[in-house]
CSV table of C-alpha atoms in Angstrom, one decimal:
chain,number,residue,atom,x,y,z
A,193,MET,CA,6.2,8.1,-3.0
A,194,GLY,CA,5.5,4.4,-3.0
A,195,LYS,CA,4.6,2.5,0.2
A,196,PRO,CA,7.5,0.3,1.4
A,197,TYR,CA,6.8,-3.3,2.1
A,198,SER,CA,8.6,-6.6,2.7
A,199,ILE,CA,8.2,-9.9,1.0
A,200,ILE,CA,9.0,-12.7,3.4
A,201,LEU,CA,10.3,-15.9,1.7
A,202,ASP,CA,12.0,-18.9,3.2
A,203,GLU,CA,15.3,-20.1,1.8
A,204,ALA,CA,13.7,-22.7,-0.5
A,205,ASP,CA,11.9,-19.8,-2.3
A,206,ARG,CA,14.5,-17.0,-1.9
A,207,ASP,CA,17.6,-19.0,-3.2
A,208,PRO,CA,16.2,-19.8,-6.7
A,209,LEU,CA,14.9,-16.2,-7.1
A,210,GLU,CA,18.4,-14.9,-6.1
A,211,SER,CA,19.9,-17.1,-8.7
A,212,LEU,CA,17.6,-15.8,-11.4
A,213,ALA,CA,18.1,-12.2,-10.4
A,214,PHE,CA,21.9,-12.7,-10.6
A,215,SER,CA,21.6,-14.3,-14.1
A,216,LEU,CA,19.7,-11.2,-15.2
A,217,GLY,CA,22.2,-8.8,-13.8
A,218,LEU,CA,20.0,-7.6,-10.9
A,219,THR,CA,22.4,-7.8,-8.0
A,220,TRP,CA,23.1,-6.5,-4.5
A,221,GLY,CA,26.8,-6.8,-3.9
A,222,ASP,CA,27.8,-10.3,-5.1
A,223,ARG,CA,24.2,-11.8,-4.7
A,224,GLY,CA,21.1,-11.6,-6.8
A,225,ASN,CA,18.6,-8.9,-5.7
A,226,VAL,CA,15.2,-10.6,-5.3
A,227,LYS,CA,13.4,-7.3,-4.5
A,228,ALA,CA,14.9,-5.7,-7.7
A,229,LEU,CA,13.7,-8.8,-9.7
A,230,LEU,CA,10.2,-8.6,-8.5
A,231,LYS,CA,10.1,-4.8,-9.0
A,232,ALA,CA,11.3,-5.2,-12.5
A,233,ILE,CA,8.6,-7.8,-13.2
A,234,ALA,CA,5.9,-5.6,-11.6
A,235,GLN,CA,7.0,-2.6,-13.6
A,236,GLY,CA,7.0,-4.5,-16.9
A,237,LYS,CA,10.8,-4.0,-17.4
A,238,LEU,CA,11.3,-7.7,-18.1
A,239,ALA,CA,10.0,-8.9,-21.5
A,240,VAL,CA,7.8,-12.0,-21.5
A,241,GLY,CA,10.4,-13.8,-23.5
A,242,GLU,CA,12.9,-13.5,-20.7
A,243,TYR,CA,10.7,-15.5,-18.4
A,244,SER,CA,11.8,-18.6,-20.3
A,245,ALA,CA,14.9,-18.4,-18.2
A,246,PHE,CA,12.8,-19.5,-15.2
A,247,SER,CA,13.5,-23.0,-14.0
A,248,PRO,CA,10.6,-25.0,-12.4
A,249,THR,CA,12.1,-24.2,-9.0
A,250,GLN,CA,12.3,-20.5,-9.8
A,251,ARG,CA,8.8,-20.4,-11.2
A,252,SER,CA,7.5,-22.0,-8.0
A,253,ALA,CA,9.4,-19.4,-5.9
A,254,LEU,CA,7.8,-16.6,-8.0
A,255,GLY,CA,4.4,-18.2,-7.5
A,256,ARG,CA,4.9,-17.9,-3.8
A,257,ALA,CA,5.9,-14.3,-4.2
A,258,VAL,CA,2.5,-13.8,-6.0
A,259,ILE,CA,0.8,-15.4,-3.0
A,260,ALA,CA,2.7,-13.1,-0.6
A,261,ALA,CA,1.5,-10.1,-2.5
A,262,ILE,CA,-2.1,-11.5,-2.5
A,263,HIS,CA,-2.0,-12.0,1.3
A,264,ARG,CA,-0.8,-8.4,1.7
A,265,GLY,CA,-3.6,-7.1,-0.5
A,266,GLU,CA,-1.1,-5.6,-2.9
A,267,TRP,CA,-3.4,-6.4,-5.8
A,268,GLN,CA,-1.7,-4.5,-8.7
A,269,ASP,CA,1.6,-6.1,-7.9
A,270,ALA,CA,0.0,-9.5,-7.5
A,271,LEU,CA,-1.6,-9.2,-11.0
A,272,LEU,CA,1.6,-8.2,-12.7
A,273,LEU,CA,3.6,-10.9,-10.9
A,274,ALA,CA,0.9,-13.4,-11.8
A,275,ASP,CA,1.2,-12.5,-15.5
A,276,ALA,CA,4.9,-13.3,-15.2
A,277,PHE,CA,4.2,-16.6,-13.4
A,278,GLU,CA,1.7,-17.7,-16.1
A,279,ALA,CA,3.7,-16.5,-19.1
A,280,PHE,CA,5.1,-19.9,-19.8
A,281,PRO,CA,3.6,-23.4,-19.5
A,282,ALA,CA,4.5,-25.8,-16.7
A,283,GLU,CA,3.1,-28.8,-15.0
A,284,ASP,CA,0.4,-28.0,-12.4
A,285,ASP,CA,2.1,-28.0,-9.1
A,286,GLY,CA,-0.9,-26.8,-7.1
A,287,LEU,CA,0.2,-23.1,-7.2
A,288,SER,CA,-1.4,-22.4,-10.6
A,289,GLY,CA,-4.9,-23.2,-9.5
A,290,TYR,CA,-4.6,-21.4,-6.2
A,291,ILE,CA,-3.3,-18.2,-7.8
A,292,ALA,CA,-5.9,-18.3,-10.6
A,293,ALA,CA,-8.7,-18.7,-8.1
A,294,SER,CA,-7.3,-16.0,-5.9
A,295,ILE,CA,-7.1,-13.3,-8.5
A,296,ALA,CA,-9.8,-14.4,-11.0
A,297,SER,CA,-12.2,-11.6,-9.9
A,298,LEU,CA,-9.4,-9.0,-10.2
A,299,ARG,CA,-9.0,-9.7,-13.9
A,300,GLN,CA,-12.5,-8.4,-14.7
A,301,PRO,CA,-12.1,-5.2,-16.7
A,302,TRP,CA,-14.4,-3.1,-14.5
A,303,VAL,CA,-12.2,-3.8,-11.4
A,304,SER,CA,-9.7,-1.2,-12.5
A,305,ARG,CA,-12.4,1.4,-12.1
A,306,LEU,CA,-12.9,0.3,-8.5
A,307,PHE,CA,-9.1,0.7,-8.0
A,308,GLU,CA,-9.3,4.2,-9.4
A,309,LEU,CA,-12.3,5.3,-7.2
A,310,ILE,CA,-10.7,3.9,-4.0
A,311,GLU,CA,-7.3,5.5,-4.8
A,312,GLN,CA,-9.1,8.9,-5.4
A,313,GLN,CA,-11.2,8.4,-2.2
A,314,GLN,CA,-14.3,8.9,-4.4
A,315,PRO,CA,-17.6,7.5,-2.9
A,316,PHE,CA,-19.7,5.5,-5.3
A,317,SER,CA,-22.9,3.4,-5.4
A,318,LEU,CA,-23.1,-0.2,-6.4
A,319,SER,CA,-25.5,-3.1,-6.6
A,320,TYR,CA,-24.6,-6.4,-4.9
A,321,GLN,CA,-26.2,-9.9,-5.2
A,322,ASP,CA,-25.9,-12.1,-2.1
A,323,ALA,CA,-25.6,-15.9,-1.9
A,324,ALA,CA,-29.4,-16.2,-1.9
A,325,GLY,CA,-29.7,-14.1,-5.1
A,326,GLN,CA,-31.2,-11.0,-3.5
A,327,ILE,CA,-30.0,-7.7,-4.9
A,328,TYR,CA,-28.9,-4.8,-2.6
A,329,SER,CA,-27.9,-1.3,-3.3
A,330,PHE,CA,-25.1,0.4,-1.3
A,331,SER,CA,-23.7,3.9,-1.1
A,332,VAL,CA,-20.0,3.2,-0.5
A,333,CYS,CA,-18.2,6.0,1.3
A,334,GLY,CA,-14.9,4.2,2.2
A,335,ALA,CA,-13.5,0.9,0.9
A,336,LYS,CA,-10.5,-1.3,0.4
A,337,LEU,CA,-10.0,-4.6,-1.4
A,338,LEU,CA,-8.8,-7.4,0.9
A,339,PRO,CA,-8.3,-11.1,0.7
A,340,HIS,CA,-10.4,-13.4,2.9
A,341,GLU,CA,-10.0,-17.1,2.7
A,342,ARG,CA,-8.8,-17.3,-1.0
A,343,ARG,CA,-11.5,-14.8,-2.2
A,344,THR,CA,-11.3,-11.1,-2.9
A,345,TYR,CA,-13.7,-8.8,-1.0
A,346,LEU,CA,-14.6,-5.2,-0.9
A,347,ASP,CA,-14.5,-4.2,2.7
A,348,CYS,CA,-16.4,-1.0,2.8
A,349,TRP,CA,-18.2,1.7,4.9
A,350,CYS,CA,-21.7,2.2,3.6
A,351,GLU,CA,-24.6,4.6,4.5
A,352,GLU,CA,-26.9,1.6,4.7
A,353,THR,CA,-27.0,-0.5,7.8
A,354,GLU,CA,-30.3,-2.5,7.5
A,355,GLY,CA,-29.6,-6.2,7.6
A,356,ASN,CA,-26.0,-5.9,8.9
A,357,GLN,CA,-25.4,-8.6,11.4
A,358,ASP,CA,-22.2,-7.3,13.0
A,359,VAL,CA,-22.0,-5.7,16.4
A,360,PRO,CA,-23.6,-2.3,16.6
A,361,ALA,CA,-20.3,-0.4,16.5
A,362,LEU,CA,-19.6,-2.0,13.1
A,363,HIS,CA,-23.0,-1.8,11.5
A,364,HIS,CA,-21.8,0.6,8.7
A,365,ASN,CA,-19.1,-1.9,7.7
A,366,TRP,CA,-19.9,-4.4,4.9
A,367,CYS,CA,-17.8,-7.2,3.4
A,368,LEU,CA,-18.9,-7.7,-0.2
A,369,ARG,CA,-17.5,-10.5,-2.4
A,370,LEU,CA,-16.0,-8.9,-5.5
A,371,ASP,CA,-17.4,-11.5,-7.9
A,372,ARG,CA,-21.0,-10.6,-6.7
A,373,ILE,CA,-20.8,-6.9,-7.5
A,374,LYS,CA,-22.8,-5.9,-10.5
A,375,GLU,CA,-20.4,-4.5,-13.1
A,376,ALA,CA,-22.6,-1.8,-14.6
A,377,SER,CA,-23.8,-0.4,-11.2
A,378,ILE,CA,-20.6,1.4,-10.0
A,379,ILE,CA,-21.4,5.1,-10.2
A,380,PRO,CA,-19.6,8.0,-8.4
A,381,ILE,CA,-21.8,9.9,-5.8
A,382,GLN,CA,-21.4,13.1,-3.8
A,383,GLN,CA,-20.6,12.0,-0.3
A,384,GLU,CA,-17.8,12.3,2.2
A,385,TRP,CA,-15.1,9.6,2.3
A,386,HIS,CA,-14.9,7.5,5.5
A,387,SER,CA,-12.4,5.1,7.1
A,388,LEU,CA,-14.0,1.8,8.1
A,389,ASP,CA,-15.4,1.8,11.6
A,390,ALA,CA,-13.3,-0.2,14.0
A,391,VAL,CA,-13.4,-1.6,17.6
A,392,GLU,CA,-10.5,-2.5,19.8
A,393,ILE,CA,-10.3,-6.0,21.0
A,394,GLU,CA,-8.0,-7.5,23.7
A,395,MET,CA,-7.0,-11.1,23.6
A,396,LEU,CA,-4.7,-13.4,25.5
A,397,PHE,CA,-2.4,-16.0,23.9
A,398,ALA,CA,-1.1,-18.8,26.0
A,399,LYS,CA,1.5,-21.6,25.7
A,400,GLY,CA,3.1,-22.0,22.3
A,401,LEU,CA,0.9,-19.5,20.6
A,402,ALA,CA,2.2,-16.8,22.9
A,403,HIS,CA,5.7,-17.3,21.6
A,404,ALA,CA,4.8,-18.1,18.0
A,405,TYR,CA,2.5,-15.1,17.5
A,406,GLU,CA,3.4,-13.0,14.5
A,407,PRO,CA,2.5,-9.3,14.7
A,408,ARG,CA,-0.3,-8.0,12.5
A,409,SER,CA,-0.6,-4.5,10.9
A,410,GLU,CA,-3.8,-4.1,12.8
A,411,ASP,CA,-2.2,-4.7,16.2
A,412,ILE,CA,-2.1,-1.7,18.5
A,413,SER,CA,0.0,-3.2,21.3
A,414,SER,CA,1.6,-6.5,22.4
A,415,GLU,CA,2.8,-7.1,26.0
A,416,TRP,CA,3.8,-10.0,28.1
A,417,ILE,CA,1.9,-10.8,31.3
A,418,ALA,CA,3.7,-12.5,34.2
A,419,SER,CA,1.9,-15.8,34.7
A,420,ASP,CA,2.6,-19.5,34.6
A,421,PRO,CA,2.9,-20.2,31.8
A,422,PRO,CA,3.7,-16.7,30.4
A,423,THR,CA,0.8,-15.1,28.5
A,424,ARG,CA,0.9,-12.5,25.7
A,425,LYS,CA,-1.8,-9.8,25.6
A,426,ILE,CA,-2.6,-8.4,22.2
A,427,THR,CA,-4.7,-5.3,21.5
A,428,ARG,CA,-6.0,-5.1,18.0
A,429,SER,CA,-8.2,-2.9,15.9
A,430,ILE,CA,-10.8,-4.9,13.9
A,431,THR,CA,-13.4,-3.9,11.3
A,432,SER,CA,-15.3,-7.2,11.1
A,433,SER,CA,-16.2,-9.4,14.0
A,434,PHE,CA,-17.1,-12.2,11.5
A,435,TRP,CA,-13.6,-12.5,10.0
A,436,PHE,CA,-11.9,-12.0,13.4
A,437,ILE,CA,-13.8,-14.8,15.0
A,438,ARG,CA,-13.2,-17.1,12.1
A,439,GLU,CA,-9.5,-16.4,12.5
A,440,ILE,CA,-9.2,-17.0,16.3
A,441,LEU,CA,-11.6,-19.9,16.9
A,442,PRO,CA,-9.2,-22.6,15.6
A,443,TYR,CA,-6.8,-21.6,18.4
A,444,GLY,CA,-9.2,-23.0,21.0
A,445,LYS,CA,-8.5,-22.4,24.7
A,446,ASP,CA,-5.0,-21.0,24.0
A,447,CYS,CA,-6.6,-17.8,22.7
A,448,VAL,CA,-9.1,-16.0,24.9
A,449,VAL,CA,-10.8,-12.7,23.9
A,450,ILE,CA,-11.3,-10.6,27.1
A,451,ALA,CA,-12.7,-7.3,25.6
A,452,PRO,CA,-15.0,-5.8,24.5
A,453,PRO,CA,-18.1,-7.5,26.0
A,454,GLU,CA,-20.1,-7.6,22.8
A,455,ILE,CA,-17.3,-9.5,21.0
A,456,CYS,CA,-16.9,-11.9,23.9
A,457,ASP,CA,-20.6,-12.5,23.9
A,458,ARG,CA,-20.7,-13.3,20.2
A,459,ILE,CA,-17.8,-15.8,20.6
A,460,ARG,CA,-19.5,-17.4,23.6
A,461,GLU,CA,-22.8,-17.8,21.6
A,462,GLN,CA,-21.0,-19.5,18.7
A,463,LEU,CA,-19.2,-21.9,21.0
A,464,GLN,CA,-22.4,-22.7,22.9
A,465,ALA,CA,-24.2,-23.4,19.6
A,466,THR,CA,-21.4,-25.7,18.6
A,467,LEU,CA,-21.6,-27.6,21.8
A,468,GLU,CA,-25.4,-28.0,21.5
A,469,GLY,CA,-24.8,-29.6,18.2
A,470,TYR,CA,-22.9,-32.4,19.9
A,471,SER,CA,-25.4,-32.9,22.8
């Protein structure tokens, strides 16, 4: 059974897609069915020639649906929708370059092998070249492909921990850029499959952030704390302190991490180092 998910689109994107779905006979009541349209594209039920019916506005809306799939980590859907998006020429509106850059590494032929191994929960070994050109070997015993800042990464649990700079509880977790994995090195191995290690963090959102906060799938709980102004407390499970800290630092003083101590210490060290740079 497939995993249900929602595609969140604003009216500017939803309306032209509803119009296109209606014109193709994909309806829900008296309106076009956007979900049915995207499903038909993803399943290859719409021939490439039919994409010529897309207006520039509809193509733009489809592009945003591609981006939504990318942000969810629904890579197979993102690839199929991107094929539809790119099936006919159009003036560059900024979306084409963003989508191409976001999924470029996924178009490499060997990536389908990665999808298969992860789907089968089959551990494998691989070689990886870091930014400095050094080659590492990893025994990957748990993994998922995730988007981080417009690039695709293999977030994985590995036997190896040497050189890992995360907090001790996350030393088995690595985040490997997909385009730096050596193609020929992916080999199945006999190991047990693992989930990524995780730590629970607690953070407080204040002022406008408290009201504007959008729940994440990694959130464990969300509760309001009586204070002036009201504060929202979020408990979340994280697998990488690096990406978590990069996410919350731009919020400044309106987002404060209160637990666990090792994450708080790491944030404090980064802030102090930044302040010293301005002294």
